[in-house]
Amino acid sequence: MLFGYANEYLAFDYCFMICKYYEANRDDYPSEFARNLVVSRDYYKIMRQFLKYKSVSPHAMQLIYRSLFMH
């Protein structure tokens, strides 16, 4: 999983964990959904390749993380 894509994997996973912590511990509306959210191995494969070969803006990443936590 990390061979050749370590930077992309760690960047995505680190930010995912930050977003997950934030959503699960919000003062106004803590999310049980966020607390139990697990990203599949296939999703990680797609994201690491997407981040490696495409030019992805911070705004695009914000939309990706927001879409993960909408239910």
mmCIF file of C-alpha atoms in Angstrom:
data_model
loop_
_atom_site.group_PDB
_atom_site.id
_atom_site.type_symbol
_atom_site.label_atom_id
_atom_site.label_comp_id
_atom_site.label_asym_id
_atom_site.label_seq_id
_atom_site.Cartn_x
_atom_site.Cartn_y
_atom_site.Cartn_z
ATOM 1 C CA MET A 1 0.000 0.000 0.000
ATOM 2 C CA LEU A 2 2.844 2.413 0.724
ATOM 3 C CA PHE A 3 5.345 1.395 -1.949
ATOM 4 C CA GLY A 4 5.607 4.271 -4.406
ATOM 5 C CA TYR A 5 2.721 6.220 -2.854
ATOM 6 C CA ALA A 6 3.842 6.905 0.725
ATOM 7 C CA ASN A 7 3.482 10.698 0.547
ATOM 8 C CA GLU A 8 0.026 10.563 -0.986
ATOM 9 C CA TYR A 9 -1.230 7.855 1.355
ATOM 10 C CA LEU A 10 0.024 9.574 4.492
ATOM 11 C CA ALA A 11 -1.243 12.998 3.415
ATOM 12 C CA PHE A 12 -4.735 11.660 2.713
ATOM 13 C CA ASP A 13 -4.894 9.468 5.809
ATOM 14 C CA TYR A 14 -3.558 12.136 8.171
ATOM 15 C CA CYS A 15 -6.112 14.697 6.987
ATOM 16 C CA PHE A 16 -8.853 12.062 7.071
ATOM 17 C CA MET A 17 -8.072 11.368 10.729
ATOM 18 C CA ILE A 18 -8.173 15.091 11.541
ATOM 19 C CA CYS A 19 -11.567 15.461 9.811
ATOM 20 C CA LYS A 20 -12.875 12.326 11.493
ATOM 21 C CA TYR A 21 -11.846 13.580 14.931
ATOM 22 C CA TYR A 22 -13.412 16.981 14.276
ATOM 23 C CA GLU A 23 -16.714 15.569 13.014
ATOM 24 C CA ALA A 24 -16.972 13.030 15.830
ATOM 25 C CA ASN A 25 -16.336 15.629 18.550
ATOM 26 C CA ARG A 26 -18.192 18.731 17.344
ATOM 27 C CA ASP A 27 -19.870 20.747 20.083
ATOM 28 C CA ASP A 28 -22.997 21.536 18.103
ATOM 29 C CA TYR A 29 -23.618 18.136 16.530
ATOM 30 C CA PRO A 30 -21.213 15.268 17.297
ATOM 31 C CA SER A 31 -21.535 12.591 14.638
ATOM 32 C CA GLU A 32 -21.768 8.908 15.516
ATOM 33 C CA PHE A 33 -21.508 8.237 11.776
ATOM 34 C CA ALA A 34 -18.092 9.931 11.662
ATOM 35 C CA ARG A 35 -16.906 8.019 14.704
ATOM 36 C CA ASN A 36 -17.600 4.703 12.941
ATOM 37 C CA LEU A 37 -16.522 5.698 9.422
ATOM 38 C CA VAL A 38 -13.891 3.426 7.889
ATOM 39 C CA VAL A 39 -12.492 4.032 4.422
ATOM 40 C CA SER A 40 -12.085 0.910 2.295
ATOM 41 C CA ARG A 41 -8.782 -0.295 0.898
ATOM 42 C CA ASP A 42 -10.043 0.328 -2.647
ATOM 43 C CA TYR A 43 -10.840 3.949 -1.780
ATOM 44 C CA TYR A 44 -7.283 4.417 -0.514
ATOM 45 C CA LYS A 45 -5.934 2.941 -3.761
ATOM 46 C CA ILE A 46 -8.018 5.338 -5.846
ATOM 47 C CA MET A 47 -7.077 8.357 -3.728
ATOM 48 C CA ARG A 48 -3.340 7.668 -3.666
ATOM 49 C CA GLN A 49 -3.267 7.325 -7.453
ATOM 50 C CA PHE A 50 -5.485 10.380 -7.898
ATOM 51 C CA LEU A 51 -3.221 12.495 -5.673
ATOM 52 C CA LYS A 52 -0.044 11.238 -7.350
ATOM 53 C CA TYR A 53 -0.995 11.846 -10.972
ATOM 54 C CA LYS A 54 -3.489 14.723 -10.890
ATOM 55 C CA SER A 55 -3.087 18.311 -9.841
ATOM 56 C CA VAL A 56 -5.446 18.546 -6.865
ATOM 57 C CA SER A 57 -6.223 21.895 -5.265
ATOM 58 C CA PRO A 58 -6.873 22.368 -1.542
ATOM 59 C CA HIS A 59 -10.464 23.275 -2.424
ATOM 60 C CA ALA A 60 -10.898 19.950 -4.205
ATOM 61 C CA MET A 61 -9.520 18.095 -1.185
ATOM 62 C CA GLN A 62 -11.931 19.946 1.076
ATOM 63 C CA LEU A 63 -14.821 18.769 -1.094
ATOM 64 C CA ILE A 64 -13.549 15.187 -1.032
ATOM 65 C CA TYR A 65 -13.365 15.139 2.765
ATOM 66 C CA ARG A 66 -16.730 16.853 3.109
ATOM 67 C CA SER A 67 -18.325 14.265 0.827
ATOM 68 C CA LEU A 68 -16.976 11.431 2.973
ATOM 69 C CA PHE A 69 -18.754 12.720 6.055
ATOM 70 C CA MET A 70 -22.136 13.466 4.486
ATOM 71 C CA HIS A 71 -24.710 10.820 5.187
#
